[in-house]
Coordinates of C-alpha atoms and ligand atoms in Angstrom, one line a residue:
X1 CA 0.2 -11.6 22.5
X2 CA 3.5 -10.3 21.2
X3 CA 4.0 -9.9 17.4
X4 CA 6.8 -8.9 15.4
X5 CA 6.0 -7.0 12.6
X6 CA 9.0 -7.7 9.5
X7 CA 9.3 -5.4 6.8
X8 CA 11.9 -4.3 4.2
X9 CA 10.2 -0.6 4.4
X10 CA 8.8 1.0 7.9
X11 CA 7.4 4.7 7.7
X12 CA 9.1 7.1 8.7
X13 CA 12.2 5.6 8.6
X14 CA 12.6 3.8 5.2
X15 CA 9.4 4.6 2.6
X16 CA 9.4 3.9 -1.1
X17 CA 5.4 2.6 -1.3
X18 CA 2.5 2.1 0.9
X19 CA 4.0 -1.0 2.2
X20 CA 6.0 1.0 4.8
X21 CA 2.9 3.1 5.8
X22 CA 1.1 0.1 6.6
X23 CA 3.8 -1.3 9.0
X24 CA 4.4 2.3 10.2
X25 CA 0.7 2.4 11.2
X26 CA -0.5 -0.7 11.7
X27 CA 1.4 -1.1 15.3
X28 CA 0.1 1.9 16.8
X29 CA -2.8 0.6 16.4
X30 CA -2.5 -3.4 17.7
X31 CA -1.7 -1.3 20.9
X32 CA -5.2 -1.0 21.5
X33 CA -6.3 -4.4 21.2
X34 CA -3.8 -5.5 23.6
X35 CA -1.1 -6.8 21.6
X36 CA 2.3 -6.1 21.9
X37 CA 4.0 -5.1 18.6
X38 CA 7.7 -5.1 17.8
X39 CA 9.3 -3.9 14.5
X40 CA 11.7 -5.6 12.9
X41 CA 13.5 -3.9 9.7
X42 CA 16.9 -3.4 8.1
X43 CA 19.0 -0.4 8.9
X44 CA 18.9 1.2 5.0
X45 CA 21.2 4.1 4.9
X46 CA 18.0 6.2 4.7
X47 CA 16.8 5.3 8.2
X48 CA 20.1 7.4 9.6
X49 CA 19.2 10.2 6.9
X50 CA 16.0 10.0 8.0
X51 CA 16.6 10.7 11.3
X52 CA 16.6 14.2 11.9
X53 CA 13.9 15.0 9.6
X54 CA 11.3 12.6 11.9
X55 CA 13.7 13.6 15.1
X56 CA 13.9 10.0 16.2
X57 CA 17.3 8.4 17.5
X58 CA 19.3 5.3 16.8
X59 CA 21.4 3.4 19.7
X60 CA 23.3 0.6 18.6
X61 CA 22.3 -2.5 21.3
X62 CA 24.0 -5.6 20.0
X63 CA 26.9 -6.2 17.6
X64 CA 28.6 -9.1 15.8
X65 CA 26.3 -11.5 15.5
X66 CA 26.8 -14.3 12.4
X67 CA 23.9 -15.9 10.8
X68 CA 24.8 -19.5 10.6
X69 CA 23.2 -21.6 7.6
X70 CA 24.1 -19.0 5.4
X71 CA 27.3 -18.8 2.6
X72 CA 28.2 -15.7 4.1
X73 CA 30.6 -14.6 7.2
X74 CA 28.6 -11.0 6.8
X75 CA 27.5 -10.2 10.6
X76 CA 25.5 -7.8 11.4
X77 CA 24.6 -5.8 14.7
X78 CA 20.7 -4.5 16.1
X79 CA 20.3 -0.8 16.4
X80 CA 17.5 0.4 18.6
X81 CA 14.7 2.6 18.1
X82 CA 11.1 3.6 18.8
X83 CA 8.0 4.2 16.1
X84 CA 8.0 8.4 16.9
X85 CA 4.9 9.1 19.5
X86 CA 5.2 5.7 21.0
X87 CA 7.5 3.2 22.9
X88 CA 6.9 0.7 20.4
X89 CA 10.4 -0.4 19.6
X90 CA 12.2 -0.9 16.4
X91 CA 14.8 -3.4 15.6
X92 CA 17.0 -2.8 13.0
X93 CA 19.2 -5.4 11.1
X94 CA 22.9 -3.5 10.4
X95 CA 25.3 -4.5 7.8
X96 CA 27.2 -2.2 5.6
X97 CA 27.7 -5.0 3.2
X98 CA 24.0 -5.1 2.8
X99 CA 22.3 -2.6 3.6
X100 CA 24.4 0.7 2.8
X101 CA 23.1 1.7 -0.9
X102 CA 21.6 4.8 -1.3
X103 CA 17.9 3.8 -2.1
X104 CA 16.3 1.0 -0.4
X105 CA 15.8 -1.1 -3.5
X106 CA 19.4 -0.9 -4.6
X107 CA 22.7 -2.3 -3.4
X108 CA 25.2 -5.4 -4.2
X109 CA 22.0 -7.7 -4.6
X110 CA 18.8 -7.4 -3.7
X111 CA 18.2 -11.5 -3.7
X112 CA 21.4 -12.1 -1.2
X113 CA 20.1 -9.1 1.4
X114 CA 16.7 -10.1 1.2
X115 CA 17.7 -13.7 2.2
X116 CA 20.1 -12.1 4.7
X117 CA 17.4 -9.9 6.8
X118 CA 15.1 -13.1 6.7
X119 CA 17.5 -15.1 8.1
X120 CA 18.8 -12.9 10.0
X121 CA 15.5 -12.0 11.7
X122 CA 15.5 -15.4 13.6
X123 CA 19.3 -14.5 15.2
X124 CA 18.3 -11.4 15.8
X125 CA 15.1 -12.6 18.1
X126 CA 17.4 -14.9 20.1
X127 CA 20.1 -12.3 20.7
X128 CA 17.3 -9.7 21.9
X129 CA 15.7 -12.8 24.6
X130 CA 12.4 -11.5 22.1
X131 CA 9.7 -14.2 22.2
X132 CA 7.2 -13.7 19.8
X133 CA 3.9 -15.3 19.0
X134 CA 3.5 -13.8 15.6
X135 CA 5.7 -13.5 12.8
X136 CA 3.9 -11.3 10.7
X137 CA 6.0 -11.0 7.6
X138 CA 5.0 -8.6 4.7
X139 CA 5.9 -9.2 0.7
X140 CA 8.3 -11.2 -1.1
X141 CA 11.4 -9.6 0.9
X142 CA 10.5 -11.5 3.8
X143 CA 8.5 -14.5 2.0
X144 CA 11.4 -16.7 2.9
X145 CA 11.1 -16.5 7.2
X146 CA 8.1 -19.3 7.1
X147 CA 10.2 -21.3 5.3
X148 CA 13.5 -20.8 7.8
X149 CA 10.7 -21.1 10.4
X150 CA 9.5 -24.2 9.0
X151 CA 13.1 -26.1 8.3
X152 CA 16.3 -25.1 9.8
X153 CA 14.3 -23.9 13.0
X154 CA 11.9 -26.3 13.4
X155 CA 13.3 -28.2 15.8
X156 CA 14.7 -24.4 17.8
X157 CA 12.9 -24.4 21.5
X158 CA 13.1 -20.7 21.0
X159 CA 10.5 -21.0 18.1
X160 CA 8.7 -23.5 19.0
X161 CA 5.1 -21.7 19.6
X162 CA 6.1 -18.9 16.9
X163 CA 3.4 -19.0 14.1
X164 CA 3.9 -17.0 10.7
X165 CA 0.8 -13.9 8.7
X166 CA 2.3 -13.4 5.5
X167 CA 0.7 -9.7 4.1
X168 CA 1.1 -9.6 0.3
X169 CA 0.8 -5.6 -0.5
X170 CA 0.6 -6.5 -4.7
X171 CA 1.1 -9.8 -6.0
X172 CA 2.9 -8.1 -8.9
X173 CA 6.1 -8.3 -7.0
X174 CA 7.6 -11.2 -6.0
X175 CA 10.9 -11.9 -5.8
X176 CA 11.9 -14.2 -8.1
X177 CA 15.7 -15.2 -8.7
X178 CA 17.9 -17.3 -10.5
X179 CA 18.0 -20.9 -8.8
X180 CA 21.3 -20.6 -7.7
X181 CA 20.8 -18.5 -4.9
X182 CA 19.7 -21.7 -3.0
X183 CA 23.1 -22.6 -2.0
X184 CA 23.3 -19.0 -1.0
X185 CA 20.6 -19.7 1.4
X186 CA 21.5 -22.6 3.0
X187 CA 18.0 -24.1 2.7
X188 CA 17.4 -27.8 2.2
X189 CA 17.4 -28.4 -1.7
X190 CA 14.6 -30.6 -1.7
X191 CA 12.7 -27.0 -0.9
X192 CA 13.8 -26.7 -5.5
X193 CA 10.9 -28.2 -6.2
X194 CA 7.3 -27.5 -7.4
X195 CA 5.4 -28.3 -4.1
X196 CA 8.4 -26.1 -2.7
X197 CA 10.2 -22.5 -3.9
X198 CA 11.0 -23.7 -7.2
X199 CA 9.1 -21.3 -10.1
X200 CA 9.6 -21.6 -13.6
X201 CA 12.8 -22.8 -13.5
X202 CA 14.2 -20.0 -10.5
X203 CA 13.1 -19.7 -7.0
X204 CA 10.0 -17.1 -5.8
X205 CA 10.5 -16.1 -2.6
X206 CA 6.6 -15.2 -2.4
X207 CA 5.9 -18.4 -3.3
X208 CA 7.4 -19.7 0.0
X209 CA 6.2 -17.1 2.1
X210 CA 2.5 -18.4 0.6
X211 CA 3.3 -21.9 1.1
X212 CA 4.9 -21.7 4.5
X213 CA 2.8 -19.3 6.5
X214 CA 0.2 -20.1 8.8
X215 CA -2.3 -17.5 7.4
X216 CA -2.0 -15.0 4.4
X217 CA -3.4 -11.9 4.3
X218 CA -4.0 -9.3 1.3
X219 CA -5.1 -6.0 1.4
X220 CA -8.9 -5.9 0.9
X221 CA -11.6 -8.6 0.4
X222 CA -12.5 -8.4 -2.7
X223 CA -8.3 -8.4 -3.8
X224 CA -7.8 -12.1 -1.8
X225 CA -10.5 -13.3 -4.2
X226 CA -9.4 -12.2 -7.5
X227 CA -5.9 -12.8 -6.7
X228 CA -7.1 -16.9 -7.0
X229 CA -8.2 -16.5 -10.3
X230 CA -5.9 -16.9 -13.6
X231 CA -6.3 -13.2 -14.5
X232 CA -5.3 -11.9 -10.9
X233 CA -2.9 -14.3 -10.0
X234 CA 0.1 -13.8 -11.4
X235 CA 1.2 -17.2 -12.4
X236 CA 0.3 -17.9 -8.1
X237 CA -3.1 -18.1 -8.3
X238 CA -2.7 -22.0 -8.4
X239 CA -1.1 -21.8 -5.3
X240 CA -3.4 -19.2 -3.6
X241 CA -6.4 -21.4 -4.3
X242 CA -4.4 -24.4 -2.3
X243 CA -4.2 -22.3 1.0
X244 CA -7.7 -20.5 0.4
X245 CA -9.1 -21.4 3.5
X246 CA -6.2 -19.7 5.3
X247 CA -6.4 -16.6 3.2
X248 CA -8.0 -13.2 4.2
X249 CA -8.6 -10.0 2.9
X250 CA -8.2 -6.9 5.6
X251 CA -8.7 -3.7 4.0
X252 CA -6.2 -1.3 4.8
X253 CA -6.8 1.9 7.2
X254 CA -5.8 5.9 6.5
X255 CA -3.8 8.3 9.5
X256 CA -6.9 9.6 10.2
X257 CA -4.6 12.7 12.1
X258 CA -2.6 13.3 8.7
X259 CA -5.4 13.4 6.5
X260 CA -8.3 15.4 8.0
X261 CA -10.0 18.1 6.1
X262 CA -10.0 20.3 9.1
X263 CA -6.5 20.4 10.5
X264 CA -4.3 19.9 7.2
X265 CA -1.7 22.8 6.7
X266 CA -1.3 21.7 3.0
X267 CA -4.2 22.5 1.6
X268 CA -5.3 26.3 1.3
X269 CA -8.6 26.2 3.3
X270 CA -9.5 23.9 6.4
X271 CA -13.1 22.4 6.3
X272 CA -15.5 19.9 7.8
X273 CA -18.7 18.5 6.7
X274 CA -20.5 21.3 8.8
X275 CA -18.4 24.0 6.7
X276 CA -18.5 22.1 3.1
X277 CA -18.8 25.6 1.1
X278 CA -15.2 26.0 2.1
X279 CA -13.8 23.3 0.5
X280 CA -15.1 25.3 -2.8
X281 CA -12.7 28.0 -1.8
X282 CA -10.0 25.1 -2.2
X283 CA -11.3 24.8 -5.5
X284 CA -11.7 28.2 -6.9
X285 CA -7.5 28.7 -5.2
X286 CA -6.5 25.5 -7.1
X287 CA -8.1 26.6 -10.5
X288 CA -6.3 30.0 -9.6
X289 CA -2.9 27.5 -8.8
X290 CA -3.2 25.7 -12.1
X291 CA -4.5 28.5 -14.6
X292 CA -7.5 27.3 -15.4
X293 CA -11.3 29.1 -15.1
X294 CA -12.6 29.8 -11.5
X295 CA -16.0 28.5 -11.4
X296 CA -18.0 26.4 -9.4
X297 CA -20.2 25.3 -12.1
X298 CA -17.8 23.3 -13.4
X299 CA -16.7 20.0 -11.8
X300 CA -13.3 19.5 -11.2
X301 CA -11.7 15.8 -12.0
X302 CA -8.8 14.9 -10.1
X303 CA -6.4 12.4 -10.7
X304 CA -3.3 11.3 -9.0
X305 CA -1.2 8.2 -9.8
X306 CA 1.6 6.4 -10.9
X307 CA 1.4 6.9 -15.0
X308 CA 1.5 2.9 -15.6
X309 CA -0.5 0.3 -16.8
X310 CA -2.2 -1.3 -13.9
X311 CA -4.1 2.1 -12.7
X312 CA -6.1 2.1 -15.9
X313 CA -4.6 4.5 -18.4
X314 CA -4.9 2.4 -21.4
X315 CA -8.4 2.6 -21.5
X316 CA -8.6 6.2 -19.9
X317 CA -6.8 7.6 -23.2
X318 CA -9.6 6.2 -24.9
X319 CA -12.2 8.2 -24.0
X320 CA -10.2 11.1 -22.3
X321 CA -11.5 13.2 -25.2
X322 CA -14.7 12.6 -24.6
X323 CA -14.8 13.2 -21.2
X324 CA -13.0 16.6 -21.8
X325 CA -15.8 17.3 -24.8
X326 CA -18.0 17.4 -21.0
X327 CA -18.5 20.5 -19.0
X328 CA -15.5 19.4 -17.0
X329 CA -11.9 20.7 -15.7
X330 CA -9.4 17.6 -15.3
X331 CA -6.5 18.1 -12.8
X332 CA -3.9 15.1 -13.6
X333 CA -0.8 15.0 -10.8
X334 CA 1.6 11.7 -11.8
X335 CA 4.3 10.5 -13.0
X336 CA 5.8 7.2 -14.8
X337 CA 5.4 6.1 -18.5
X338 CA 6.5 8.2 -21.3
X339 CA 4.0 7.2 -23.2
X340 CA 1.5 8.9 -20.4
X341 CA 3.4 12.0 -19.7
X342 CA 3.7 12.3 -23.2
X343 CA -0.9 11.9 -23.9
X344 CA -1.8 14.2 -20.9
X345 CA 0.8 17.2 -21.9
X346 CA -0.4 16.9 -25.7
X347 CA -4.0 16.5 -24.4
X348 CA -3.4 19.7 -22.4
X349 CA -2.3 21.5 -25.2
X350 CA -5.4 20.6 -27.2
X351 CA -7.7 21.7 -24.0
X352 CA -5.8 24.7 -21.7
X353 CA -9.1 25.6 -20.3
X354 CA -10.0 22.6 -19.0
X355 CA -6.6 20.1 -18.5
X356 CA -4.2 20.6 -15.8
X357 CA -1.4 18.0 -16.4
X358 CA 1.3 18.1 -13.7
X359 CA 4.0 15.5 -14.7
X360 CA 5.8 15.9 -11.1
X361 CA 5.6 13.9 -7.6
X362 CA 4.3 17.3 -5.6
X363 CA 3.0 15.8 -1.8
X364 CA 1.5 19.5 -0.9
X365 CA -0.1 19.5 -4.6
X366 CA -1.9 15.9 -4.1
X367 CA -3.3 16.9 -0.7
X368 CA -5.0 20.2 -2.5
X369 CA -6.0 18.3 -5.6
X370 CA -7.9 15.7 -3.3
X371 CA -9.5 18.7 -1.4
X372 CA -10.5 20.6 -4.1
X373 CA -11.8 18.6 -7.1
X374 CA -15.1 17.3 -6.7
X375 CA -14.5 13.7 -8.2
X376 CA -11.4 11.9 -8.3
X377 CA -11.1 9.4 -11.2
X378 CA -9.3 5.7 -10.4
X379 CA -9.8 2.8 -13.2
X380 CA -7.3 0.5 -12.2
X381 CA -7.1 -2.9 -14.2
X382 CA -6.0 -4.4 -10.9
X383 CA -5.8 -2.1 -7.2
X384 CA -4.9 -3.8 -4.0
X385 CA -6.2 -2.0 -1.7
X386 CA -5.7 1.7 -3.3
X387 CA -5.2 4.6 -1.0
X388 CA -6.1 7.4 -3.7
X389 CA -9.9 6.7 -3.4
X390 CA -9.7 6.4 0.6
X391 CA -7.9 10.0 0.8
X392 CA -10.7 11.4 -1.6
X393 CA -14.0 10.0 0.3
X394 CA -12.2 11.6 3.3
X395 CA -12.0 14.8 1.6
X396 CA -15.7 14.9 0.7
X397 CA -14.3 14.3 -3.1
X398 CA -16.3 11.8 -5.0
X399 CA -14.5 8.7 -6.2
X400 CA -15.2 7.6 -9.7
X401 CA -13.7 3.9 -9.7
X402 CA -13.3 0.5 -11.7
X403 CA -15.3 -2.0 -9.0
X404 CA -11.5 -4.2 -8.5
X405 CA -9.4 -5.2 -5.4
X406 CA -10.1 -2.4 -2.6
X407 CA -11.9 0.2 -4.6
X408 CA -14.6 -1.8 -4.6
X409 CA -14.9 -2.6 -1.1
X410 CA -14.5 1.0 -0.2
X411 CA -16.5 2.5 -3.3
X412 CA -20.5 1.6 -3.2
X413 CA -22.5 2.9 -6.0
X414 CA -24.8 5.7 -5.5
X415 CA -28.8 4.9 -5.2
X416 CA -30.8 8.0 -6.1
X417 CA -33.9 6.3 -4.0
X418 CA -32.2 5.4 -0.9
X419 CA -29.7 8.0 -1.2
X420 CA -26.8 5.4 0.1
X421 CA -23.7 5.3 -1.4
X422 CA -20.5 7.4 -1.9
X423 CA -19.3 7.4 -5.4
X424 CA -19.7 5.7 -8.9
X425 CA -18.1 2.7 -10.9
X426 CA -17.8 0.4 -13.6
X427 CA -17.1 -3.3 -13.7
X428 CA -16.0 -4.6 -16.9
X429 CA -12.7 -3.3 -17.9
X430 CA -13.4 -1.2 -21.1
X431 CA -13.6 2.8 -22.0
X432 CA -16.6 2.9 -22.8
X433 CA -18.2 1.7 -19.4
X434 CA -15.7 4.4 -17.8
X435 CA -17.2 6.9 -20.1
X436 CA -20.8 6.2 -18.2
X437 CA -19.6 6.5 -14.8
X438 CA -17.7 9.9 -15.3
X439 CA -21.2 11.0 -17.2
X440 CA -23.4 9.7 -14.9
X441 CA -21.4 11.6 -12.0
X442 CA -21.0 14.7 -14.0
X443 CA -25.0 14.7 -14.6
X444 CA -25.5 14.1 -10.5
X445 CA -22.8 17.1 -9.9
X446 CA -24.5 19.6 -12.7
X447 CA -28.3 18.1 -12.5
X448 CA -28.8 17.0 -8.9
X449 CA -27.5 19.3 -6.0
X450 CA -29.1 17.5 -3.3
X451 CA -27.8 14.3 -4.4
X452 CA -24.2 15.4 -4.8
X453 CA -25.1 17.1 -1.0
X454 CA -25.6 13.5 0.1
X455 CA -22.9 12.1 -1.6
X456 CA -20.4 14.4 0.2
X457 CA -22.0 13.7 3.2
X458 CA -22.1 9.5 2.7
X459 CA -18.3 9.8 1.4
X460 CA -16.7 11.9 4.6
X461 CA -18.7 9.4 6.7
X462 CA -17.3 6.4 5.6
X463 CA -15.1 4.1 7.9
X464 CA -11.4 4.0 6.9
X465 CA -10.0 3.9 10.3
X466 CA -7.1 2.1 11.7
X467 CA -9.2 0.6 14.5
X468 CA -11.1 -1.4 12.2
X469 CA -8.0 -2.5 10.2
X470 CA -6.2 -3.6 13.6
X471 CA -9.0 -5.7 15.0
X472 CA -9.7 -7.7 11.6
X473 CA -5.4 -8.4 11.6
X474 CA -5.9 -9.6 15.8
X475 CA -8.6 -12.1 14.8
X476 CA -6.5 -13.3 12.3
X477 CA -3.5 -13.7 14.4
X478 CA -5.7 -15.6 16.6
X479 CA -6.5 -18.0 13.7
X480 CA -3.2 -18.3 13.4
X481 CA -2.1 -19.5 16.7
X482 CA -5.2 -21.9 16.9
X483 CA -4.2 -23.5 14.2
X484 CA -0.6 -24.1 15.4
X485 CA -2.4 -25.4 18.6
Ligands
LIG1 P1 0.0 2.7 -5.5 O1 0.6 2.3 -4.1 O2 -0.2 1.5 -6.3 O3 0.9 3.7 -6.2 P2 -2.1 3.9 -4.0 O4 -3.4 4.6 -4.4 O5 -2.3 2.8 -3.0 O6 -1.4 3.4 -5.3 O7 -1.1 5.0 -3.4 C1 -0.6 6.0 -4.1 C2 -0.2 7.1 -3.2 O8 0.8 7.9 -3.8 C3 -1.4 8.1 -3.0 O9 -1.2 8.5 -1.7 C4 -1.1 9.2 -4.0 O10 -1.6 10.4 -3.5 C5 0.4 9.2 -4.0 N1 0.9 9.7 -5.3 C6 1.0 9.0 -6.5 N2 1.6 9.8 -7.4 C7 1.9 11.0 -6.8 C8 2.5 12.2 -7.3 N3 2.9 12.4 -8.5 N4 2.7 13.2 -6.4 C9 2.2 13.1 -5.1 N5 1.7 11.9 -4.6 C10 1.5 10.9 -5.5

């Protein structure tokens, strides 16, 4: 089976979110199940800055090629290379025009160069003789491909077996742009419609890609379900619940090479399972780091996010008082709102011996935060999938979750009498059920050694591999093609 991955962002080569990680990964990993991946992706100026740093080379293999449909005479040329470690190559879509602004998510307009590469994607196959089975297509910057798929190639021999996964990352973002930029696209205009890519008025390019796929993917289980309901959906959910039966929720897997306790040269001691007291000499040298008390009696709360409203904040600064009136030391690493910066340096101020806030994006920092603390504190509103918790059970540090999206298909509660389980949560959206969950883990951490022991141990056992990811997105490329057939 040969798929072609399609993404605006590919790690290493273009990165602004986990969205590029994912299609950076996710490929390596298909390998072993027997499918044969190819990357499509546009050539942002960063991939040739890039370059160097991830030693990987660019050969330009095809040039002057037009994109017919569209109200453009922009053509662009394919530049060659290979995800680094492997000889799984990537195809990159090359227009200065388009694609020659500094950060990925800027240039002329991002509406007209997303509808570019999408188009552009289905040239681009042709030229290369690439026959593919799968489109998989991931987030609104490519939610338009089903629906070139689906009209102006229909009829195309070259597509004619082709079948379409759409991945959406976070429903928060979905391209959505004034209606005009149908003419732009050269799609048929009775597509401006409500059963179509019409939205409010404008045209939602997610919307299409939901609409037009073959199957739809999200990022975890639990996320695919909420996203159908009115306060997940995003104004979509109507349209979600219309392709349920097509839609699936594959949790997303960690580099299990990149992020392992025992070989990670950022963090200031190496340790396993077998060697757990070290990891408190990670937390005495981070207490050191950030000036506050060395002591082991103490737990350490670690935090690392993006300072906005969807990871939980609001109700966070509730109680974040009371949880520092605990026996606790809090360690916050983020950046974002004002308003957030702004509560965790004044909160710091109130509490130097026990509040670290670090209002900087530090990589090295994060990795010895989630080595050292012994709980790390997530209570999203909404979380995809969620990475933060997944880096944390890996590093024996004990999640502290709202039960949403991916943290709480990764996250089980702990049972004292079974001793199953590797972390603790809350359901219902509010400060004070947050306030419990940090209590109740503070009282296992202070109060029950052995448990916390077994915690460690149930948290650096759990399954977050890539393996698992990549044979859950096979079978649903399967369903896919049987339901072309
Ligand atoms: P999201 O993608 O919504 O931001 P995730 O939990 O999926 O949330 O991923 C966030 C990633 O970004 C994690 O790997 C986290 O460690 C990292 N991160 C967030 N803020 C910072 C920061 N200020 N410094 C370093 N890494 C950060």
């Amino acid at each position: 089976m040969k798929v072609a991955l399609v993404s605006y962002e590919v790690y290493p080569f273009a990165k602004v979110g986990g969205l590029a990680d994912v299609v950076g990964a996710l490929p390596k990993y298909l390998k072993k199940f027997s499918v044969e991946p190819i990357v499509i992706m546009p050539k942002h100026k960063i991939v040739e800055k890039n370059a160097e740093k991830f030693s990987y080379s660019l050969r330009k293999i095809k040039e002057n090629i037009s994109v017919p449909n569209l109200k453009t005479d922009e053509k662009f040329d394919i530049y060659q290379t290979f995800i680094p470690g492997t000889q799984i190559p990537v195809y990159l879509i090359a227009n200065d025009y388009y694609f020659s602004a500094e950060q990925v998510y800027e240039g002329p307009d991002l509406a007209e160069q997303a509808i570019y590469f999408s188009a552009a994607v289905f040239e681009a196959l042709k030229v290369l003789g690439e026959k593919v089975d799968v489109l998989h297509i991931n987030d609104w910057q490519t939610g338009l491909v089903p629906v070139y798929l689906k009209t102006l190639y229909k009829d195309d021999e070259f597509f004619s077996k082709t079948v379409v996964l759409l991945t959406i990352h976070n429903l928060g973002y979905q391209g959505i742009f004034d209606s005009s930029y149908m003419n732009f696209s050269g799609l048929p205009d009775y597509l401006y419609n409500i059963d179509g890519i019409e939205f409010y008025g404008k045209i939602n390019f997610l919307k299409g890609g939901i609409l037009f796929s073959d199957v739809i993917n999200t990022v975890s289980p639990t996320y695919a379900q909420e996203i159908q309901t009115k306060e997940y959906g995003e104004k979509l959910d109507g349209v979600l619940r219309l392709r349920s039966s097509d839609l699936y929720g594959i949790l997303n897997g960690i580099d299990y090479d990149e992020y392992n306790p025992e070989t990670d040269k950022r963090i200031y001691v190496n340790y396993s399972l077998q060697e757990i007291e070290k990891k408190y000499e990670n937390k005495k040298m981070l207490q050191k780091e950030l000036n506050l008390p060395q002591t082991n009696d103490v737990p350490v709360i670690g935090m690392i996010t993006r300072l906005v409203d969807q990871k939980g904040l609001d109700i966070l600064s509730e109680v974040l008082r009371y949880i520092l009136n605990m026996d606790v030391q809090f360690v916050l690493l983020g950046t974002g709102d004002k308003k957030y910066e702004e509560m965790f340096k004044e909160i710091e101020k109130e509490f130097p011996d026990k509040m670290s806030a670090n209002i900087t994006f530090d990589i090295v920092l994060a990795q010895k935060i989630y080595a050292s603390s012994d709980m790390f504190l997530m209570p999203s509103r909404y979380e995809p999938c969620g990475l933060g918790q997944m880096y944390s059970l890996r590093y024996g540090t004990i999640p502290v979750v709202r039960y949403t999206g991916g943290l709480a298909d990764t996250v089980m509660e702990y049972d004292e009498e079974a001793m199953k389980g590797n972390g603790f949560g809350f359901k219902e959206y509010d400060s004070a059920y947050l306030l419990k969950a940090v209590a109740r883990a503070v009282d296992f951490f202070k109060n029950k050694k052995g448990h916390w022991k077994k915690l460690i141990e149930n948290a650096m056992k759990t399954d977050l591999s890539w393996e698992r990811s990549a044979n859950e997105y096979v079978k649903i490329y399967n369903k896919a093609l049987n339901k072309r057939r």
